[in-house]
Amino acid sequence: MAMRHNQARPARPRPVSSLRDKRILVVEDEYHIADDVAFELRGLGAEVVGPVPTVDEGLAALDAERAIDGAVLDVNLRGKPVFPLADALRARGVPFVFSTGYDRRFIPSVYDGVVLCEKPVDARALAATLFG
């Protein structure tokens, strides 16, 4: 049976320990994708910071929060690249992944070591990538 958007989501199983007590910043400009990613991460025990739809809001969240343990970054946010936020996370030693439909060749080579997750993001794979 297909779930309608106005129906409540089914209860999630008890969170697994892989993301328990981890604070994950979600930066995504498409509401439904952001909501799905946040839902999946919470289901794995994460505390989600955001989601936020712009680089500026992501930077503000990074500055305002007491700690960020990891981040999921959409590469293109309302036509602007997320790379200034990626640089700020890197400077603080916060692990992150890029979430995108773009090919790797659209990502600057300075980020060659950053994992590229194709949308839709698999939260368990994300957890393993960030904290495995």
C-alpha atoms as an extended CHARMM CRD file, in Angstrom:
* protein
*
       132  EXT
         1         1  MET       CA              0.0000000000        0.0000000000        0.0000000000  PROA      1               0.0000000000
         2         2  ALA       CA              1.4510000000        3.3710000000       -0.9840000000  PROA      2               0.0000000000
         3         3  MET       CA              1.8030000000        5.9330000000        1.7620000000  PROA      3               0.0000000000
         4         4  ARG       CA              0.1800000000        9.2780000000        1.1080000000  PROA      4               0.0000000000
         5         5  HSD       CA              2.1350000000       12.4110000000        2.0010000000  PROA      5               0.0000000000
         6         6  ASN       CA             -0.4380000000       13.3770000000        4.6340000000  PROA      6               0.0000000000
         7         7  GLN       CA             -0.2400000000       10.0370000000        6.4220000000  PROA      7               0.0000000000
         8         8  ALA       CA              1.9900000000        9.5740000000        9.4250000000  PROA      8               0.0000000000
         9         9  ARG       CA              5.1980000000        7.6680000000        8.8360000000  PROA      9               0.0000000000
        10        10  PRO       CA              5.4250000000        4.1940000000       10.3010000000  PROA      10              0.0000000000
        11        11  ALA       CA              7.2550000000        3.8260000000       13.5900000000  PROA      11              0.0000000000
        12        12  ARG       CA             10.9870000000        3.3180000000       13.1830000000  PROA      12              0.0000000000
        13        13  PRO       CA             12.7810000000        0.3780000000       14.7250000000  PROA      13              0.0000000000
        14        14  ARG       CA             14.9190000000        1.0720000000       17.7600000000  PROA      14              0.0000000000
        15        15  PRO       CA             17.9860000000        3.1240000000       16.7430000000  PROA      15              0.0000000000
        16        16  VAL       CA             21.1730000000        1.2300000000       16.0430000000  PROA      16              0.0000000000
        17        17  SER       CA             24.2910000000        2.3290000000       17.8640000000  PROA      17              0.0000000000
        18        18  SER       CA             26.1710000000        3.4800000000       14.7560000000  PROA      18              0.0000000000
        19        19  LEU       CA             24.7450000000        7.0120000000       14.9370000000  PROA      19              0.0000000000
        20        20  ARG       CA             23.4970000000        7.1550000000       18.5090000000  PROA      20              0.0000000000
        21        21  ASP       CA             24.5230000000       10.4690000000       20.0950000000  PROA      21              0.0000000000
        22        22  LYS       CA             25.9990000000       11.7370000000       16.8170000000  PROA      22              0.0000000000
        23        23  ARG       CA             24.9660000000       15.2150000000       15.6450000000  PROA      23              0.0000000000
        24        24  ILE       CA             24.6680000000       15.2500000000       11.8640000000  PROA      24              0.0000000000
        25        25  LEU       CA             24.2470000000       18.4460000000        9.8430000000  PROA      25              0.0000000000
        26        26  VAL       CA             22.0050000000       17.9330000000        6.8190000000  PROA      26              0.0000000000
        27        27  VAL       CA             22.3660000000       20.5220000000        4.0550000000  PROA      27              0.0000000000
        28        28  GLU       CA             19.8710000000       19.9510000000        1.2550000000  PROA      28              0.0000000000
        29        29  ASP       CA             17.6950000000       22.4100000000       -0.6800000000  PROA      29              0.0000000000
        30        30  GLU       CA             14.9920000000       19.9830000000       -1.8180000000  PROA      30              0.0000000000
        31        31  TYR       CA             12.4780000000       19.6880000000        1.0170000000  PROA      31              0.0000000000
        32        32  HSD       CA             11.3700000000       16.0920000000        0.4570000000  PROA      32              0.0000000000
        33        33  ILE       CA             14.9200000000       14.8120000000        0.0870000000  PROA      33              0.0000000000
        34        34  ALA       CA             16.0280000000       16.7350000000        3.1940000000  PROA      34              0.0000000000
        35        35  ASP       CA             13.0750000000       15.3840000000        5.1520000000  PROA      35              0.0000000000
        36        36  ASP       CA             13.7650000000       11.7980000000        4.0440000000  PROA      36              0.0000000000
        37        37  VAL       CA             17.4790000000       12.0110000000        4.8980000000  PROA      37              0.0000000000
        38        38  ALA       CA             16.7280000000       13.5210000000        8.3130000000  PROA      38              0.0000000000
        39        39  PHE       CA             14.0980000000       10.8410000000        8.9960000000  PROA      39              0.0000000000
        40        40  GLU       CA             16.4750000000        8.0170000000        8.0820000000  PROA      40              0.0000000000
        41        41  LEU       CA             19.3190000000        9.4560000000       10.1680000000  PROA      41              0.0000000000
        42        42  ARG       CA             17.0420000000        9.8720000000       13.1930000000  PROA      42              0.0000000000
        43        43  GLY       CA             15.9870000000        6.2690000000       12.7030000000  PROA      43              0.0000000000
        44        44  LEU       CA             19.6270000000        5.2950000000       13.1690000000  PROA      44              0.0000000000
        45        45  GLY       CA             19.8600000000        7.3030000000       16.3890000000  PROA      45              0.0000000000
        46        46  ALA       CA             21.3630000000       10.5660000000       15.1110000000  PROA      46              0.0000000000
        47        47  GLU       CA             20.4180000000       14.0060000000       16.2800000000  PROA      47              0.0000000000
        48        48  VAL       CA             19.8680000000       15.9320000000       13.0560000000  PROA      48              0.0000000000
        49        49  VAL       CA             21.0010000000       19.5370000000       12.8290000000  PROA      49              0.0000000000
        50        50  GLY       CA             18.8180000000       21.2350000000       10.2250000000  PROA      50              0.0000000000
        51        51  PRO       CA             18.0970000000       20.3620000000        7.5410000000  PROA      51              0.0000000000
        52        52  VAL       CA             19.1750000000       23.6930000000        6.0800000000  PROA      52              0.0000000000
        53        53  PRO       CA             18.8140000000       24.6700000000        2.3940000000  PROA      53              0.0000000000
        54        54  THR       CA             21.6810000000       27.1230000000        1.8120000000  PROA      54              0.0000000000
        55        55  VAL       CA             25.4150000000       27.4940000000        2.3550000000  PROA      55              0.0000000000
        56        56  ASP       CA             24.8630000000       30.5480000000        4.5610000000  PROA      56              0.0000000000
        57        57  GLU       CA             22.4130000000       28.6810000000        6.7930000000  PROA      57              0.0000000000
        58        58  GLY       CA             24.8050000000       25.7430000000        6.9420000000  PROA      58              0.0000000000
        59        59  LEU       CA             27.6520000000       28.0250000000        8.0340000000  PROA      59              0.0000000000
        60        60  ALA       CA             25.3720000000       29.6540000000       10.6230000000  PROA      60              0.0000000000
        61        61  ALA       CA             24.3700000000       26.2370000000       11.9770000000  PROA      61              0.0000000000
        62        62  LEU       CA             28.0170000000       25.2160000000       12.1620000000  PROA      62              0.0000000000
        63        63  ASP       CA             28.8450000000       28.3610000000       14.1390000000  PROA      63              0.0000000000
        64        64  ALA       CA             25.7850000000       28.1170000000       16.4100000000  PROA      64              0.0000000000
        65        65  GLU       CA             25.9430000000       24.4600000000       17.3640000000  PROA      65              0.0000000000
        66        66  ARG       CA             28.0080000000       23.1320000000       20.2360000000  PROA      66              0.0000000000
        67        67  ALA       CA             29.2830000000       20.2210000000       18.1820000000  PROA      67              0.0000000000
        68        68  ILE       CA             28.7430000000       18.6970000000       14.7730000000  PROA      68              0.0000000000
        69        69  ASP       CA             29.9630000000       15.1150000000       14.3830000000  PROA      69              0.0000000000
        70        70  GLY       CA             29.3610000000       14.7710000000       10.6570000000  PROA      70              0.0000000000
        71        71  ALA       CA             27.5240000000       16.2630000000        7.7000000000  PROA      71              0.0000000000
        72        72  VAL       CA             25.6550000000       15.3710000000        4.5320000000  PROA      72              0.0000000000
        73        73  LEU       CA             26.0780000000       18.0720000000        1.8960000000  PROA      73              0.0000000000
        74        74  ASP       CA             24.1040000000       18.4700000000       -1.2990000000  PROA      74              0.0000000000
        75        75  VAL       CA             26.6320000000       19.7440000000       -3.8520000000  PROA      75              0.0000000000
        76        76  ASN       CA             24.3240000000       22.2700000000       -5.5330000000  PROA      76              0.0000000000
        77        77  LEU       CA             22.1850000000       24.4460000000       -3.2680000000  PROA      77              0.0000000000
        78        78  ARG       CA             19.8350000000       26.7230000000       -5.1580000000  PROA      78              0.0000000000
        79        79  GLY       CA             22.4040000000       27.0870000000       -7.9010000000  PROA      79              0.0000000000
        80        80  LYS       CA             25.3470000000       27.7030000000       -5.5540000000  PROA      80              0.0000000000
        81        81  PRO       CA             28.0950000000       25.1960000000       -4.7790000000  PROA      81              0.0000000000
        82        82  VAL       CA             28.3640000000       23.9110000000       -1.2060000000  PROA      82              0.0000000000
        83        83  PHE       CA             32.1610000000       24.0260000000       -1.2080000000  PROA      83              0.0000000000
        84        84  PRO       CA             32.6070000000       27.0040000000        1.2030000000  PROA      84              0.0000000000
        85        85  LEU       CA             30.7370000000       24.9690000000        3.8220000000  PROA      85              0.0000000000
        86        86  ALA       CA             32.7790000000       21.8630000000        2.9720000000  PROA      86              0.0000000000
        87        87  ASP       CA             35.9340000000       23.9150000000        3.5480000000  PROA      87              0.0000000000
        88        88  ALA       CA             34.6460000000       25.1260000000        6.9350000000  PROA      88              0.0000000000
        89        89  LEU       CA             33.8090000000       21.5650000000        7.9970000000  PROA      89              0.0000000000
        90        90  ARG       CA             37.2090000000       20.3330000000        6.8390000000  PROA      90              0.0000000000
        91        91  ALA       CA             38.9540000000       23.1230000000        8.7900000000  PROA      91              0.0000000000
        92        92  ARG       CA             37.1560000000       21.9280000000       11.9400000000  PROA      92              0.0000000000
        93        93  GLY       CA             37.9330000000       18.2820000000       11.3170000000  PROA      93              0.0000000000
        94        94  VAL       CA             34.2700000000       17.3480000000       10.8040000000  PROA      94              0.0000000000
        95        95  PRO       CA             33.7810000000       14.3830000000        8.4360000000  PROA      95              0.0000000000
        96        96  PHE       CA             31.2760000000       14.8930000000        5.6320000000  PROA      96              0.0000000000
        97        97  VAL       CA             29.9740000000       13.3170000000        2.4580000000  PROA      97              0.0000000000
        98        98  PHE       CA             28.6070000000       14.8870000000       -0.6750000000  PROA      98              0.0000000000
        99        99  SER       CA             25.0860000000       13.9270000000       -1.6580000000  PROA      99              0.0000000000
       100       100  THR       CA             24.4180000000       14.5150000000       -5.3320000000  PROA      100             0.0000000000
       101       101  GLY       CA             23.2020000000       13.3060000000       -8.6430000000  PROA      101             0.0000000000
       102       102  TYR       CA             26.2650000000       14.8550000000      -10.3020000000  PROA      102             0.0000000000
       103       103  ASP       CA             29.1730000000       12.8690000000      -11.6250000000  PROA      103             0.0000000000
       104       104  ARG       CA             32.4950000000       13.0040000000       -9.7180000000  PROA      104             0.0000000000
       105       105  ARG       CA             34.0270000000       15.1390000000      -12.4770000000  PROA      105             0.0000000000
       106       106  PHE       CA             31.8810000000       18.0880000000      -11.3100000000  PROA      106             0.0000000000
       107       107  ILE       CA             33.5440000000       18.0050000000       -7.8830000000  PROA      107             0.0000000000
       108       108  PRO       CA             36.8270000000       19.9550000000       -7.5950000000  PROA      108             0.0000000000
       109       109  SER       CA             39.8830000000       17.7310000000       -7.2260000000  PROA      109             0.0000000000
       110       110  VAL       CA             40.6280000000       19.1590000000       -3.7690000000  PROA      110             0.0000000000
       111       111  TYR       CA             37.7120000000       16.9550000000       -2.6140000000  PROA      111             0.0000000000
       112       112  ASP       CA             38.9310000000       13.7400000000       -4.2610000000  PROA      112             0.0000000000
       113       113  GLY       CA             39.0110000000       11.9900000000       -0.8780000000  PROA      113             0.0000000000
       114       114  VAL       CA             35.4250000000       12.9030000000        0.0070000000  PROA      114             0.0000000000
       115       115  VAL       CA             32.8500000000       10.1710000000       -0.5080000000  PROA      115             0.0000000000
       116       116  LEU       CA             30.1790000000       10.9350000000       -3.0750000000  PROA      116             0.0000000000
       117       117  CYS       CA             26.7850000000        9.4590000000       -2.1750000000  PROA      117             0.0000000000
       118       118  GLU       CA             24.2580000000        9.2180000000       -4.9630000000  PROA      118             0.0000000000
       119       119  LYS       CA             20.7570000000       10.3640000000       -4.1720000000  PROA      119             0.0000000000
       120       120  PRO       CA             18.7610000000        8.9650000000       -2.5550000000  PROA      120             0.0000000000
       121       121  VAL       CA             21.2430000000        8.6640000000        0.2960000000  PROA      121             0.0000000000
       122       122  ASP       CA             21.3830000000        5.3400000000        2.1260000000  PROA      122             0.0000000000
       123       123  ALA       CA             21.6010000000        6.2930000000        5.8210000000  PROA      123             0.0000000000
       124       124  ARG       CA             23.3080000000        3.0440000000        6.8680000000  PROA      124             0.0000000000
       125       125  ALA       CA             25.9860000000        3.4420000000        4.1970000000  PROA      125             0.0000000000
       126       126  LEU       CA             26.3720000000        7.0570000000        5.2760000000  PROA      126             0.0000000000
       127       127  ALA       CA             26.8890000000        6.0080000000        8.8950000000  PROA      127             0.0000000000
       128       128  ALA       CA             29.5080000000        3.4650000000        7.8520000000  PROA      128             0.0000000000
       129       129  THR       CA             31.2600000000        6.0440000000        5.6750000000  PROA      129             0.0000000000
       130       130  LEU       CA             31.3800000000        8.7620000000        8.3310000000  PROA      130             0.0000000000
       131       131  PHE       CA             31.9950000000        6.6620000000       11.4330000000  PROA      131             0.0000000000
       132       132  GLY       CA             32.8180000000        3.1490000000       10.2250000000  PROA      132             0.0000000000
